[in-house]
Coordinates of C-alpha atoms in Angstrom, one line a residue:
M1 CA 33.4 50.8 0.1
D2 CA 31.0 49.7 3.1
I3 CA 29.3 46.4 3.2
V4 CA 25.6 47.0 1.5
V5 CA 24.7 43.5 1.3
T6 CA 24.9 40.3 3.3
V7 CA 24.8 37.2 1.4
A8 CA 23.9 34.6 4.1
I9 CA 23.9 31.2 3.3
C10 CA 23.0 28.8 6.0
T11 CA 23.9 24.8 5.6
H12 CA 23.7 21.4 7.2
N13 CA 25.7 18.5 5.3
R14 CA 25.7 20.0 1.8
A15 CA 29.3 20.8 1.3
K16 CA 29.2 20.4 -2.6
D17 CA 26.4 22.2 -3.1
T18 CA 27.2 25.1 -0.6
G19 CA 30.5 25.6 -2.4
E20 CA 28.3 26.0 -5.9
A21 CA 26.2 28.3 -4.1
I22 CA 29.2 30.5 -2.7
E23 CA 30.7 30.7 -6.2
S24 CA 27.4 31.9 -7.6
V25 CA 27.6 34.7 -5.5
L26 CA 31.4 35.4 -6.2
L27 CA 30.0 35.7 -9.9
Q28 CA 27.6 38.8 -9.1
S29 CA 27.5 41.8 -11.3
Y30 CA 27.0 43.9 -7.9
A31 CA 30.0 45.8 -6.7
K32 CA 32.1 42.7 -5.3
E33 CA 33.6 45.1 -2.3
A34 CA 30.1 45.6 -1.1
I35 CA 29.2 42.2 -0.9
E36 CA 29.9 39.8 2.1
I37 CA 29.4 36.2 2.3
V38 CA 28.2 34.9 5.6
V39 CA 28.2 31.3 5.9
V40 CA 26.7 29.6 8.8
D41 CA 27.6 26.1 9.3
N42 CA 24.8 24.3 11.1
R43 CA 26.6 21.4 12.9
S44 CA 27.8 19.9 9.4
T45 CA 29.7 16.5 9.7
D46 CA 30.7 16.5 6.5
Q47 CA 33.8 18.5 4.4
T48 CA 31.7 21.9 4.6
T49 CA 34.4 23.4 6.9
E50 CA 36.9 22.4 4.2
V51 CA 35.2 23.3 1.1
V52 CA 34.6 27.2 2.6
N53 CA 38.1 27.7 3.8
D54 CA 39.2 26.6 0.7
L55 CA 37.1 29.2 -1.3
R56 CA 38.3 31.9 1.7
R57 CA 41.8 31.3 0.8
R58 CA 41.0 31.9 -2.7
F59 CA 38.7 34.7 -2.5
G60 CA 39.8 36.6 1.1
S61 CA 37.8 37.7 3.8
R62 CA 34.7 38.6 1.9
I63 CA 33.9 35.1 2.8
R64 CA 33.0 34.6 6.5
Y65 CA 32.5 31.3 7.9
I66 CA 30.8 31.1 11.3
Y67 CA 29.8 27.6 13.0
E68 CA 26.6 27.1 14.8
H69 CA 26.2 24.4 17.2
K70 CA 22.5 24.5 18.0
L71 CA 20.6 22.6 15.4
G72 CA 17.9 24.5 13.5
L73 CA 17.4 26.4 10.1
S74 CA 15.8 29.0 12.0
V75 CA 18.8 29.1 14.7
A76 CA 21.3 29.5 11.7
R77 CA 19.1 32.4 9.9
N78 CA 19.0 34.3 13.3
R79 CA 22.8 33.6 14.1
A80 CA 23.1 35.0 10.1
I81 CA 21.5 38.3 11.1
K82 CA 22.9 38.8 14.3
E83 CA 26.6 38.6 12.3
A84 CA 25.4 40.6 9.2
N85 CA 27.3 43.7 8.2
G86 CA 25.3 44.9 5.1
K87 CA 22.2 47.1 4.9
Y88 CA 20.0 44.2 3.2
I89 CA 20.8 40.3 4.7
L90 CA 19.8 38.4 1.1
F91 CA 19.2 34.3 2.0
L92 CA 20.2 32.0 -0.4
D93 CA 19.9 28.5 0.2
D94 CA 22.8 26.2 0.1
D95 CA 21.5 24.1 -3.0
A96 CA 20.3 27.1 -5.0
I97 CA 22.6 28.9 -7.5
A98 CA 22.0 32.7 -8.1
S99 CA 21.6 34.3 -11.4
Q100 CA 24.7 37.0 -12.3
D101 CA 22.6 39.9 -11.5
W102 CA 20.7 38.5 -8.5
V103 CA 21.9 41.2 -5.9
H104 CA 21.6 44.2 -8.4
E105 CA 18.2 43.2 -8.7
I106 CA 17.0 42.9 -5.3
V107 CA 18.7 46.0 -4.2
D108 CA 17.4 48.3 -6.7
V109 CA 13.9 47.2 -5.4
F110 CA 14.8 47.9 -1.8
E111 CA 16.3 51.3 -3.1
S112 CA 12.9 52.0 -4.7
D113 CA 11.1 52.4 -1.4
P114 CA 12.1 52.7 2.3
E115 CA 9.1 50.7 3.2
I116 CA 9.8 47.7 1.4
G117 CA 11.1 45.2 4.3
C118 CA 11.2 42.2 2.3
V119 CA 12.0 41.3 -1.3
G120 CA 11.4 37.7 -2.7
G121 CA 12.6 36.6 -6.4
R122 CA 11.6 33.9 -9.0
I123 CA 13.1 30.1 -8.0
D124 CA 13.3 27.7 -10.7
P125 CA 14.0 24.0 -10.2
I126 CA 16.7 22.0 -11.4
W127 CA 15.3 18.5 -11.0
E128 CA 18.0 15.8 -10.5
A129 CA 15.5 13.3 -11.9
Q130 CA 12.5 14.0 -14.2
E131 CA 9.7 16.1 -12.7
P132 CA 6.9 13.8 -11.3
D133 CA 4.2 14.1 -13.6
W134 CA 1.5 12.8 -10.4
I135 CA 1.9 16.1 -8.6
P136 CA -1.1 18.6 -8.8
E137 CA -0.1 21.9 -9.9
E138 CA -1.3 23.3 -6.8
H139 CA 1.3 21.6 -4.7
R140 CA 4.5 22.3 -6.9
S141 CA 5.3 25.1 -4.4
V142 CA 6.2 22.3 -2.0
F143 CA 9.4 21.8 -3.9
T144 CA 10.2 25.6 -3.7
I145 CA 9.2 26.5 -6.9
L146 CA 8.1 30.1 -7.2
N147 CA 7.1 32.0 -10.4
Y148 CA 4.8 34.6 -8.9
S149 CA 4.7 37.6 -11.6
N150 CA 6.6 38.7 -15.0
E151 CA 7.1 42.3 -13.2
V152 CA 8.0 44.1 -10.1
Q153 CA 5.3 44.2 -7.5
E154 CA 4.0 44.1 -4.0
M155 CA 2.9 40.5 -2.8
P156 CA -0.2 40.9 -0.9
T157 CA -1.6 38.4 1.7
P158 CA -1.3 35.5 1.8
F159 CA 1.3 35.4 -0.8
I160 CA 4.9 35.5 0.1
P161 CA 8.3 35.1 -1.1
Y162 CA 10.4 31.5 -0.3
G163 CA 13.4 31.0 1.8
A164 CA 15.6 30.1 -1.0
N165 CA 15.7 33.4 -2.3
V166 CA 14.5 36.3 0.3
A167 CA 15.7 39.2 1.2
F168 CA 15.4 41.7 4.4
R169 CA 16.2 45.1 5.2
R170 CA 18.3 44.7 8.3
D171 CA 16.9 47.6 10.2
V172 CA 13.7 45.6 10.2
F173 CA 15.1 43.6 12.9
N174 CA 15.3 46.5 15.3
D175 CA 11.5 46.5 15.3
I176 CA 10.4 43.0 15.0
K177 CA 12.1 39.7 16.5
P178 CA 13.5 37.3 13.7
F179 CA 12.7 33.9 12.5
R180 CA 10.9 32.1 15.6
E181 CA 13.0 28.8 16.5
D182 CA 10.6 26.5 17.2
L183 CA 9.6 26.7 13.4
G184 CA 11.9 25.8 10.6
R185 CA 13.7 22.6 10.0
V186 CA 15.7 20.7 12.6
G187 CA 18.0 18.0 11.5
T188 CA 16.1 15.5 9.6
N189 CA 12.2 16.7 10.4
L190 CA 10.7 18.9 7.7
L191 CA 9.0 21.5 10.2
S192 CA 8.5 24.8 8.5
S193 CA 6.2 28.0 8.2
E194 CA 9.3 30.5 9.8
E195 CA 9.2 32.7 6.7
S196 CA 5.4 33.1 6.9
E197 CA 5.2 33.5 10.2
L198 CA 8.1 36.1 9.9
I199 CA 6.9 37.8 6.8
A200 CA 3.1 38.0 8.4
R201 CA 4.7 40.2 11.4
L202 CA 6.7 42.2 9.1
R203 CA 3.7 43.0 6.8
E204 CA 2.5 45.1 10.2
R205 CA 5.1 47.8 9.3
Y206 CA 6.7 47.2 6.2
K207 CA 5.9 46.1 2.4
V208 CA 6.5 42.8 0.7
Y209 CA 7.9 42.9 -2.5
Y210 CA 8.6 40.2 -5.4
T211 CA 10.9 40.6 -8.5
P212 CA 11.1 38.1 -11.3
F213 CA 14.7 39.6 -12.2
A214 CA 16.2 38.4 -9.0
Q215 CA 16.4 34.5 -10.1
V216 CA 17.9 31.7 -8.7
E217 CA 17.8 28.2 -9.6
H218 CA 16.9 25.4 -6.8
K219 CA 18.1 21.6 -6.9
I220 CA 15.6 19.3 -6.2
A221 CA 17.0 16.3 -4.9
K222 CA 16.1 12.5 -6.7
E223 CA 14.9 11.5 -3.2
R224 CA 12.7 14.4 -3.2
T225 CA 10.5 13.5 -6.1
T226 CA 9.0 10.2 -4.6
K227 CA 5.6 9.8 -3.1
S228 CA 6.9 9.0 0.3
W229 CA 9.2 12.2 0.3
F230 CA 6.4 14.4 -0.9
L231 CA 3.8 13.1 1.6
K232 CA 6.1 13.4 4.5
R233 CA 6.7 16.9 3.3
I234 CA 2.8 17.6 3.5
F235 CA 2.6 15.9 6.9
W236 CA 5.0 18.4 8.2
Q237 CA 3.4 21.3 6.8
G238 CA 0.3 20.0 8.9
V239 CA 2.7 20.0 11.9
S240 CA 4.2 23.7 11.0
D241 CA 0.8 25.0 10.8
A242 CA -0.4 23.8 13.9
V243 CA 3.0 25.0 15.6
K244 CA 2.6 28.4 14.2
R245 CA -1.0 29.1 15.1
Q246 CA -0.6 27.4 18.6
D247 CA -4.1 26.6 18.6
T248 CA -4.8 23.7 21.0
S249 CA -8.4 24.1 21.2
L250 CA -10.9 21.2 21.3
I251 CA -12.6 23.0 18.1
A252 CA -9.2 22.7 16.1
I253 CA -8.8 19.2 17.0
T254 CA -12.7 18.8 16.3
K255 CA -12.1 20.5 12.6
H256 CA -9.4 18.7 11.9
S257 CA -10.3 15.0 12.9
I258 CA -13.7 15.4 10.6
R259 CA -11.8 16.8 7.7
M260 CA -9.4 13.7 7.7
M261 CA -12.1 11.6 8.0
Q262 CA -14.1 13.2 5.0
A263 CA -10.7 13.1 3.1
I264 CA -10.5 9.3 4.1
A265 CA -14.2 8.4 2.8
S266 CA -13.2 10.6 -0.3
A267 CA -9.9 8.6 -1.1
L268 CA -11.9 5.1 -0.7
L269 CA -14.5 6.3 -3.3
S270 CA -12.0 7.8 -5.9
I271 CA -9.4 4.8 -5.5
F272 CA -9.6 4.3 -9.2
H273 CA -9.2 8.1 -10.3
F274 CA -5.7 8.6 -9.4
K275 CA -5.4 12.3 -9.7
T276 CA -8.5 12.7 -7.1
F277 CA -7.2 9.8 -4.9
I278 CA -3.7 11.9 -4.6
R279 CA -5.6 15.1 -4.0
Q280 CA -7.5 13.2 -1.0
V281 CA -4.3 11.5 0.4
I282 CA -2.7 15.0 0.7
K283 CA -5.5 16.3 2.7
I284 CA -5.2 12.8 5.1
C285 CA -1.6 13.6 5.5
Y286 CA -2.1 17.7 6.0
R287 CA -4.7 17.0 8.5
N288 CA -2.8 14.1 10.5
G289 CA 0.4 16.4 10.2
S290 CA -2.0 19.1 11.8
L291 CA -3.5 17.0 14.7
V292 CA 0.0 15.7 15.5
G293 CA 1.5 19.8 15.8
I294 CA -1.8 20.3 18.3
L295 CA -1.6 17.6 20.1
R296 CA 2.5 16.9 20.5
Y297 CA 4.1 20.1 19.7
N298 CA 1.7 22.7 21.0
S299 CA 1.4 20.7 24.4
R300 CA 5.0 20.7 25.6
G301 CA 5.3 22.4 29.0

């Protein structure tokens, strides 16, 4: 049987989690001989090579190990696209666990309409520690949690699937460029927005769909539930959005500066009302990140 599905797992120093992600794909209800698993090791220094090669010895050539020396999540994802043999490329985060019917449900959506270029699925959290009760509901998506709909449906702009559980028809990359490599995480920075930028371009020619039945569980490490990590992530979202827009105009700088000062004033007035205060701090971090993105990253060269 020909390869129909390439499951791409891009990883950096998460050997144990990567092994568990691979094992969840090996248990899929979809025809096993129609699935290949491409693991792109993005310059890991832990036991990733040994973990993947051990699984290859046990389960054979359907698991492929590829070493990508250039650091960057978008770089690793683009390498996976180049290496893929499947008609559909399903990206699974290295710290996610796919449900047994994950592949089957995503393929069903793709095959219902040739104009569907991207399909995303539900992402449920596995909290290593208790979920923080101080996180505003509108910002839970920072933890890559997605429960968009109870039925299969098209996702209109600005809604998008998340990278922990997103799939593409491989042929779309004959028409559009893949992930922008100036976006996406590199090492320990939290640069993002590579998915939203790509999907925005993809929407010009293809439909984007969501299915709640292609569910994965996404691990959220204890260190990601601290206020310092959360605010750092918000800061980098501001950087990411500024880099994505590539707007270095004085108008953009002025707008973010004014809104940051407004948020600082509001924070001072609400310091004894925690929920209001934390929302203002989030705005400060985001605007600060936006300014850094404009002044530092967009001014390079």
